[in-house]
């Protein structure tokens, strides 16, 4: 949370701003009042979530809104649909949904984000049959650019639904979202080191045959760490990782050792390939069954910068081979692994998965290293494969290039003209990616 007059910065420390004013409305009515005051005084206004976007999408130089309330507003047990206050953190959801025996259909790697922030940027997990979080939205309430309250559901203003489910914060301030949930389930997770080439060869098959398949590849090694999760009914019984093992895997190996190796890599880049090969040897097999959210979510304490591109699924193996060749050719020392995931096609206009089965390739750099050259050259490869950048992660595209990869881009802009003609919710990032 930012105090008025204090500097706000995002998690990755790549963006910061001193807002003119910070407001913390604690209800839908107070949120509307804050927008009306901003409209009247001609100041721009923007909601921030938990600041976990790497891009400048949440930067709010005018009035910054921190929505100060969260939780369940309504539950329809017959349809498994829940209405949630926009500022609710994802990590609050399992406890809120448990009494109803419900869960999110899929989740990404962490749960620190707000539901509005996560869906507004197209946050996704992995799984060839599962789309991103925004695709689960069936209704929203938002405050539009003139300060009025707008309901968008499958029957009220339904033509706006494909835009407002993933609105980049450009269409209004979301006050609540109705999400299609599923009956709670367990995940049986198998993590295993495997030869990178064989994983590339089998990627397309495994991403469709497994419920949730993903892998990490540490540059300078020949090993991929695969993660294969199978959905199971709750009655199957849990076999969770013991607390000590979890601490050793996630905190000690995943965070503490990794932080030390990244820091060493900044001072002594030639060490990186050797360190990555050491990590390769330390990465063992892991086999657990637990509540879905406990398997999806990891704790990330090592700060990094990230760019992630969504490609047509079939393009992933070739694109990865090109990235590997690029790293070799340039002689870079990259301490962070690449992460490779997938999702089903959806019908959300600005979703990275719009209209096509999708594979994701994410590249990272320790936050004290300059990511620009690495990201720009990888971006050129991704663009050649018709890639779409994650809206919440770093990239260099602008409205002209994005229009080429999103068939409904101009329809989204028309909705923006309708809901925010005065550009109350704009910032520099939105001006670049959507135009003035
Ligand atoms: C360590 C880490 C791990 C991550 N893992 C994943 C992952 O596994 N998968 C993935 O896809 N992404 C991942 N991300 C990216 C992250 O999910 C997105 O950037 C997400 O948007 C962050 O949510 P937030 O609540 O922090 O939103 P913010 O970054 O604060 O804001 C994002 C956008 O949402 C808008 N917004 C927020 N609240 C509202 C509201 N009430 N109304 C309208 N607009 C609003 C903001 O204005 C802004 O445009 C990760 C990020 C980090 C730092």
Short mmCIF file of N, CA and C in Angstrom, two decimals, residues 61-183:
data_model
loop_
_atom_site.label_atom_id
_atom_site.label_comp_id
_atom_site.label_asym_id
_atom_site.label_seq_id
_atom_site.Cartn_x
_atom_site.Cartn_y
_atom_site.Cartn_z
N UNK A 61 -0.17 8.01 -12.21
CA UNK A 61 0.39 9.29 -11.78
C UNK A 61 -0.67 10.23 -11.20
N UNK A 62 -1.95 10.01 -11.51
CA UNK A 62 -3.01 10.87 -10.99
C UNK A 62 -3.50 10.34 -9.65
N UNK A 63 -4.79 9.99 -9.59
CA UNK A 63 -5.33 9.40 -8.36
C UNK A 63 -5.11 7.89 -8.43
N UNK A 64 -4.43 7.35 -7.42
CA UNK A 64 -4.25 5.90 -7.35
C UNK A 64 -5.28 5.33 -6.39
N UNK A 65 -6.06 4.39 -6.90
CA UNK A 65 -7.09 3.76 -6.06
C UNK A 65 -6.58 2.42 -5.56
N UNK A 66 -6.49 2.26 -4.24
CA UNK A 66 -6.23 0.95 -3.63
C UNK A 66 -7.55 0.48 -3.08
N UNK A 67 -8.18 -0.46 -3.71
CA UNK A 67 -9.49 -0.89 -3.21
C UNK A 67 -9.32 -1.60 -1.88
N UNK A 68 -9.95 -1.02 -0.84
CA UNK A 68 -9.66 -1.48 0.52
C UNK A 68 -10.71 -2.45 1.04
N UNK A 69 -11.33 -3.16 0.14
CA UNK A 69 -12.23 -4.21 0.65
C UNK A 69 -12.18 -5.41 -0.29
N UNK A 70 -12.42 -6.57 0.31
CA UNK A 70 -12.37 -7.80 -0.49
C UNK A 70 -13.36 -8.78 0.07
N UNK A 71 -13.42 -9.96 -0.54
CA UNK A 71 -14.28 -11.01 -0.01
C UNK A 71 -15.42 -11.39 -0.95
N UNK A 72 -16.19 -12.39 -0.48
CA UNK A 72 -17.31 -12.90 -1.28
C UNK A 72 -18.51 -11.98 -1.14
N UNK A 73 -19.18 -11.72 -2.25
CA UNK A 73 -20.40 -10.91 -2.22
C UNK A 73 -21.62 -11.82 -2.38
N UNK A 74 -21.44 -12.85 -3.22
CA UNK A 74 -22.57 -13.74 -3.47
C UNK A 74 -22.05 -15.10 -3.95
N UNK A 75 -22.78 -16.16 -3.60
CA UNK A 75 -22.42 -17.49 -4.09
C UNK A 75 -23.68 -18.14 -4.63
N UNK A 76 -23.62 -18.60 -5.86
CA UNK A 76 -24.74 -19.36 -6.42
C UNK A 76 -24.28 -20.82 -6.49
N UNK A 77 -24.69 -21.57 -5.46
CA UNK A 77 -24.17 -22.94 -5.37
C UNK A 77 -24.64 -23.81 -6.52
N UNK A 78 -25.82 -23.50 -7.07
CA UNK A 78 -26.36 -24.33 -8.15
C UNK A 78 -25.49 -24.25 -9.41
N UNK A 79 -24.94 -23.07 -9.68
CA UNK A 79 -24.13 -22.91 -10.90
C UNK A 79 -22.63 -22.83 -10.62
N UNK A 80 -22.25 -22.88 -9.35
CA UNK A 80 -20.84 -22.76 -8.94
C UNK A 80 -20.25 -21.41 -9.36
N UNK A 81 -21.09 -20.37 -9.35
CA UNK A 81 -20.61 -19.03 -9.69
C UNK A 81 -20.51 -18.18 -8.42
N UNK A 82 -19.39 -17.49 -8.27
CA UNK A 82 -19.22 -16.67 -7.07
C UNK A 82 -18.92 -15.23 -7.49
N UNK A 83 -19.50 -14.30 -6.76
CA UNK A 83 -19.22 -12.89 -7.02
C UNK A 83 -18.27 -12.40 -5.94
N UNK A 84 -17.17 -11.79 -6.39
CA UNK A 84 -16.06 -11.45 -5.49
C UNK A 84 -15.76 -9.97 -5.63
N UNK A 85 -15.45 -9.29 -4.51
CA UNK A 85 -15.02 -7.90 -4.59
C UNK A 85 -13.70 -7.84 -5.36
N UNK A 86 -13.56 -6.79 -6.19
CA UNK A 86 -12.44 -6.73 -7.15
C UNK A 86 -11.07 -6.75 -6.48
N UNK A 87 -10.99 -6.22 -5.26
CA UNK A 87 -9.68 -6.14 -4.59
C UNK A 87 -9.29 -7.40 -3.83
N UNK A 88 -10.10 -8.45 -3.91
CA UNK A 88 -9.80 -9.70 -3.20
C UNK A 88 -8.50 -10.29 -3.74
N UNK A 89 -7.62 -10.70 -2.82
CA UNK A 89 -6.36 -11.36 -3.22
C UNK A 89 -6.63 -12.82 -3.58
N UNK A 90 -5.93 -13.34 -4.54
CA UNK A 90 -6.14 -14.74 -4.92
C UNK A 90 -5.89 -15.68 -3.73
N UNK A 91 -4.94 -15.31 -2.86
CA UNK A 91 -4.64 -16.22 -1.75
C UNK A 91 -5.76 -16.27 -0.72
N UNK A 92 -6.70 -15.31 -0.78
CA UNK A 92 -7.84 -15.35 0.13
C UNK A 92 -8.92 -16.32 -0.36
N UNK A 93 -8.88 -16.64 -1.65
CA UNK A 93 -9.99 -17.39 -2.24
C UNK A 93 -10.17 -18.82 -1.70
N UNK A 94 -9.08 -19.61 -1.56
CA UNK A 94 -9.33 -20.99 -1.09
C UNK A 94 -10.15 -21.06 0.19
N UNK A 95 -9.85 -20.20 1.17
CA UNK A 95 -10.61 -20.25 2.42
C UNK A 95 -12.04 -19.76 2.21
N UNK A 96 -12.22 -18.78 1.31
CA UNK A 96 -13.58 -18.28 1.06
C UNK A 96 -14.43 -19.31 0.31
N UNK A 97 -13.78 -20.08 -0.57
CA UNK A 97 -14.54 -21.03 -1.40
C UNK A 97 -14.73 -22.39 -0.73
N UNK A 98 -13.84 -22.71 0.20
CA UNK A 98 -13.87 -24.06 0.82
C UNK A 98 -15.24 -24.43 1.40
N UNK A 99 -15.93 -23.52 2.13
CA UNK A 99 -17.22 -23.92 2.70
C UNK A 99 -18.23 -24.34 1.64
N UNK A 100 -18.05 -23.92 0.41
CA UNK A 100 -18.98 -24.28 -0.67
C UNK A 100 -18.44 -25.43 -1.53
N UNK A 101 -17.27 -25.95 -1.15
CA UNK A 101 -16.68 -27.05 -1.93
C UNK A 101 -16.28 -26.63 -3.32
N UNK A 102 -15.84 -25.36 -3.47
CA UNK A 102 -15.49 -24.84 -4.80
C UNK A 102 -14.01 -24.45 -4.88
N UNK A 103 -13.54 -24.30 -6.11
CA UNK A 103 -12.14 -23.87 -6.33
C UNK A 103 -12.07 -23.17 -7.67
N UNK A 104 -10.95 -22.44 -7.89
CA UNK A 104 -10.72 -21.87 -9.23
C UNK A 104 -10.36 -23.01 -10.17
N UNK A 105 -10.77 -22.86 -11.44
CA UNK A 105 -10.53 -23.94 -12.39
C UNK A 105 -9.03 -24.15 -12.63
N UNK A 106 -8.28 -23.06 -12.59
CA UNK A 106 -6.84 -23.15 -12.83
C UNK A 106 -6.19 -21.94 -12.17
N UNK A 107 -4.90 -22.01 -11.90
CA UNK A 107 -4.20 -20.87 -11.30
C UNK A 107 -2.79 -20.77 -11.88
N UNK A 108 -2.20 -19.58 -11.74
CA UNK A 108 -0.81 -19.39 -12.15
C UNK A 108 0.15 -19.80 -11.04
N UNK A 109 1.36 -19.23 -11.08
CA UNK A 109 2.43 -19.66 -10.18
C UNK A 109 2.35 -19.07 -8.78
N UNK A 110 1.67 -17.92 -8.66
CA UNK A 110 1.61 -17.26 -7.35
C UNK A 110 0.16 -16.84 -7.08
N UNK A 111 -0.09 -16.40 -5.83
CA UNK A 111 -1.47 -16.01 -5.49
C UNK A 111 -1.51 -14.67 -4.77
N UNK A 112 -0.48 -13.84 -4.99
CA UNK A 112 -0.44 -12.54 -4.30
C UNK A 112 -1.30 -11.49 -5.01
N UNK A 113 -1.70 -11.74 -6.26
CA UNK A 113 -2.41 -10.73 -7.05
C UNK A 113 -3.86 -10.56 -6.57
N UNK A 114 -4.45 -9.41 -6.96
CA UNK A 114 -5.89 -9.23 -6.77
C UNK A 114 -6.61 -9.91 -7.94
N UNK A 115 -7.87 -10.26 -7.70
CA UNK A 115 -8.62 -10.91 -8.79
C UNK A 115 -8.79 -9.93 -9.97
N UNK A 116 -9.01 -8.64 -9.67
CA UNK A 116 -9.18 -7.67 -10.77
C UNK A 116 -7.87 -7.45 -11.53
N UNK A 117 -6.76 -7.34 -10.79
CA UNK A 117 -5.46 -7.12 -11.44
C UNK A 117 -5.07 -8.33 -12.28
N UNK A 118 -5.26 -9.52 -11.71
CA UNK A 118 -4.85 -10.73 -12.44
C UNK A 118 -5.64 -10.88 -13.74
N UNK A 119 -6.96 -10.71 -13.66
CA UNK A 119 -7.76 -10.93 -14.87
C UNK A 119 -7.57 -9.78 -15.87
N UNK A 120 -7.31 -8.57 -15.39
CA UNK A 120 -7.19 -7.42 -16.30
C UNK A 120 -5.95 -7.50 -17.19
N UNK A 121 -4.98 -8.34 -16.80
CA UNK A 121 -3.77 -8.47 -17.63
C UNK A 121 -3.67 -9.83 -18.32
N UNK A 122 -4.65 -10.69 -18.11
CA UNK A 122 -4.62 -12.00 -18.78
C UNK A 122 -3.78 -13.03 -18.06
N UNK A 123 -3.78 -13.01 -16.74
CA UNK A 123 -3.01 -14.01 -15.98
C UNK A 123 -3.53 -15.42 -16.27
N UNK A 124 -2.59 -16.33 -16.42
CA UNK A 124 -2.94 -17.70 -16.80
C UNK A 124 -2.06 -18.69 -16.06
N UNK A 125 -2.47 -19.94 -16.05
CA UNK A 125 -1.63 -21.02 -15.53
C UNK A 125 -1.18 -21.86 -16.71
N UNK A 126 -1.24 -23.18 -16.53
CA UNK A 126 -0.92 -24.05 -17.66
C UNK A 126 -1.97 -25.16 -17.76
N UNK A 127 -2.09 -25.74 -18.94
CA UNK A 127 -3.05 -26.82 -19.16
C UNK A 127 -3.73 -26.65 -20.51
N UNK A 128 -3.50 -27.61 -21.39
CA UNK A 128 -3.98 -27.48 -22.77
C UNK A 128 -5.49 -27.36 -22.90
N UNK A 129 -6.23 -27.81 -21.86
CA UNK A 129 -7.70 -27.74 -21.94
C UNK A 129 -8.26 -26.57 -21.14
N UNK A 130 -7.39 -25.74 -20.56
CA UNK A 130 -7.86 -24.69 -19.64
C UNK A 130 -7.41 -23.31 -20.11
N UNK A 131 -8.36 -22.38 -20.18
CA UNK A 131 -8.02 -21.01 -20.59
C UNK A 131 -7.59 -20.21 -19.36
N UNK A 132 -7.18 -18.95 -19.60
CA UNK A 132 -6.72 -18.09 -18.50
C UNK A 132 -7.86 -17.68 -17.58
N UNK A 133 -7.49 -16.99 -16.48
CA UNK A 133 -8.48 -16.61 -15.46
C UNK A 133 -9.61 -15.75 -16.01
N UNK A 134 -9.30 -14.83 -16.93
CA UNK A 134 -10.33 -13.90 -17.43
C UNK A 134 -11.46 -14.65 -18.13
N UNK A 135 -11.13 -15.80 -18.71
CA UNK A 135 -12.15 -16.57 -19.43
C UNK A 135 -13.19 -17.16 -18.48
N UNK A 136 -12.89 -17.15 -17.17
CA UNK A 136 -13.87 -17.67 -16.20
C UNK A 136 -14.85 -16.60 -15.75
N UNK A 137 -14.65 -15.35 -16.18
CA UNK A 137 -15.53 -14.26 -15.72
C UNK A 137 -16.85 -14.32 -16.49
N UNK A 138 -17.97 -14.32 -15.74
CA UNK A 138 -19.26 -14.34 -16.42
C UNK A 138 -20.03 -13.03 -16.23
N UNK A 139 -19.56 -12.17 -15.33
CA UNK A 139 -20.22 -10.87 -15.13
C UNK A 139 -19.28 -9.95 -14.36
N UNK A 140 -19.42 -8.64 -14.60
CA UNK A 140 -18.66 -7.67 -13.80
C UNK A 140 -19.55 -6.45 -13.51
N UNK A 141 -19.16 -5.73 -12.44
CA UNK A 141 -19.70 -4.39 -12.23
C UNK A 141 -18.51 -3.44 -12.30
N UNK A 142 -18.64 -2.37 -13.08
CA UNK A 142 -17.53 -1.43 -13.14
C UNK A 142 -18.03 0.01 -13.15
N UNK A 143 -17.12 0.92 -12.76
CA UNK A 143 -17.42 2.35 -12.83
C UNK A 143 -16.75 2.87 -14.09
N UNK A 144 -17.51 3.45 -14.96
CA UNK A 144 -16.96 3.88 -16.25
C UNK A 144 -16.44 5.33 -16.16
N UNK A 145 -15.96 5.83 -17.29
CA UNK A 145 -15.24 7.10 -17.33
C UNK A 145 -16.07 8.32 -16.97
N UNK A 146 -17.40 8.22 -16.96
CA UNK A 146 -18.20 9.38 -16.50
C UNK A 146 -18.68 9.16 -15.07
N UNK A 147 -18.17 8.11 -14.43
CA UNK A 147 -18.51 7.87 -13.03
C UNK A 147 -19.78 7.06 -12.85
N UNK A 148 -20.35 6.53 -13.94
CA UNK A 148 -21.59 5.75 -13.73
C UNK A 148 -21.27 4.27 -13.52
N UNK A 149 -22.24 3.59 -12.90
CA UNK A 149 -22.07 2.16 -12.61
C UNK A 149 -22.63 1.36 -13.78
N UNK A 150 -21.84 0.41 -14.27
CA UNK A 150 -22.29 -0.40 -15.42
C UNK A 150 -22.24 -1.87 -15.05
N UNK A 151 -23.32 -2.57 -15.31
CA UNK A 151 -23.37 -4.02 -15.10
C UNK A 151 -23.19 -4.69 -16.45
N UNK A 152 -22.30 -5.64 -16.52
CA UNK A 152 -22.13 -6.40 -17.76
C UNK A 152 -22.26 -7.88 -17.40
N UNK A 153 -23.26 -8.52 -17.96
CA UNK A 153 -23.48 -9.95 -17.70
C UNK A 153 -23.82 -10.63 -19.03
N UNK A 154 -24.18 -11.90 -18.94
CA UNK A 154 -24.56 -12.59 -20.18
C UNK A 154 -25.88 -12.06 -20.74
N UNK A 155 -26.66 -11.32 -19.91
CA UNK A 155 -27.93 -10.77 -20.39
C UNK A 155 -27.99 -9.24 -20.37
N UNK A 156 -27.18 -8.59 -19.52
CA UNK A 156 -27.15 -7.11 -19.49
C UNK A 156 -25.88 -6.65 -20.21
N UNK A 157 -26.03 -5.84 -21.22
CA UNK A 157 -24.89 -5.35 -22.02
C UNK A 157 -23.95 -6.49 -22.44
N UNK A 158 -24.49 -7.62 -22.90
CA UNK A 158 -23.62 -8.79 -23.14
C UNK A 158 -22.56 -8.54 -24.22
N UNK A 159 -22.84 -7.57 -25.11
CA UNK A 159 -21.88 -7.31 -26.19
C UNK A 159 -20.55 -6.77 -25.65
N UNK A 160 -20.56 -6.29 -24.36
CA UNK A 160 -19.33 -5.74 -23.78
C UNK A 160 -18.50 -6.81 -23.06
N UNK A 161 -19.10 -7.97 -22.82
CA UNK A 161 -18.43 -8.98 -21.99
C UNK A 161 -17.05 -9.41 -22.54
N UNK A 162 -16.91 -9.66 -23.84
CA UNK A 162 -15.59 -10.10 -24.32
C UNK A 162 -14.50 -9.04 -24.17
N UNK A 163 -14.91 -7.78 -23.98
CA UNK A 163 -13.92 -6.71 -23.76
C UNK A 163 -13.63 -6.52 -22.28
N UNK A 164 -14.70 -6.44 -21.45
CA UNK A 164 -14.47 -6.08 -20.04
C UNK A 164 -13.90 -7.22 -19.20
N UNK A 165 -13.95 -8.45 -19.72
CA UNK A 165 -13.33 -9.55 -18.95
C UNK A 165 -11.82 -9.37 -18.85
N UNK A 166 -11.25 -8.75 -19.86
CA UNK A 166 -9.80 -8.49 -19.83
C UNK A 166 -9.60 -7.09 -20.39
N UNK A 167 -9.74 -6.09 -19.51
CA UNK A 167 -9.85 -4.70 -19.97
C UNK A 167 -8.59 -3.88 -19.79
N UNK A 168 -7.49 -4.47 -19.29
CA UNK A 168 -6.21 -3.76 -19.10
C UNK A 168 -6.36 -2.55 -18.18
N UNK A 169 -7.43 -2.48 -17.42
CA UNK A 169 -7.66 -1.29 -16.58
C UNK A 169 -8.06 -0.08 -17.41
N UNK A 170 -8.35 -0.29 -18.70
CA UNK A 170 -8.60 0.85 -19.60
C UNK A 170 -10.08 1.17 -19.75
N UNK A 171 -10.95 0.29 -19.24
CA UNK A 171 -12.38 0.47 -19.53
C UNK A 171 -13.16 0.95 -18.31
N UNK A 172 -12.55 0.93 -17.14
CA UNK A 172 -13.25 1.36 -15.94
C UNK A 172 -12.63 0.74 -14.71
N UNK A 173 -13.19 1.12 -13.56
CA UNK A 173 -12.74 0.53 -12.29
C UNK A 173 -13.70 -0.61 -11.95
N UNK A 174 -13.17 -1.82 -11.93
CA UNK A 174 -13.99 -2.98 -11.59
C UNK A 174 -14.28 -2.95 -10.09
N UNK A 175 -15.54 -3.17 -9.73
CA UNK A 175 -15.84 -3.25 -8.29
C UNK A 175 -16.16 -4.68 -7.86
N UNK A 176 -16.75 -5.46 -8.76
CA UNK A 176 -16.89 -6.89 -8.46
C UNK A 176 -16.87 -7.70 -9.74
N UNK A 177 -16.54 -8.98 -9.58
CA UNK A 177 -16.46 -9.89 -10.72
C UNK A 177 -17.17 -11.19 -10.33
N UNK A 178 -17.92 -11.77 -11.25
CA UNK A 178 -18.53 -13.07 -11.00
C UNK A 178 -17.74 -14.11 -11.80
N UNK A 179 -17.28 -15.12 -11.06
CA UNK A 179 -16.35 -16.11 -11.63
C UNK A 179 -17.02 -17.47 -11.65
N UNK A 180 -16.86 -18.16 -12.76
CA UNK A 180 -17.31 -19.55 -12.84
C UNK A 180 -16.27 -20.42 -12.13
N UNK A 181 -16.67 -21.04 -11.03
CA UNK A 181 -15.75 -21.94 -10.31
C UNK A 181 -16.04 -23.39 -10.68
N UNK A 182 -15.30 -24.30 -10.09
CA UNK A 182 -15.51 -25.74 -10.32
C UNK A 182 -15.52 -26.42 -8.95
N UNK A 183 -16.04 -27.64 -8.85
CA UNK A 183 -15.95 -28.36 -7.58
C UNK A 183 -14.47 -28.51 -7.16
#
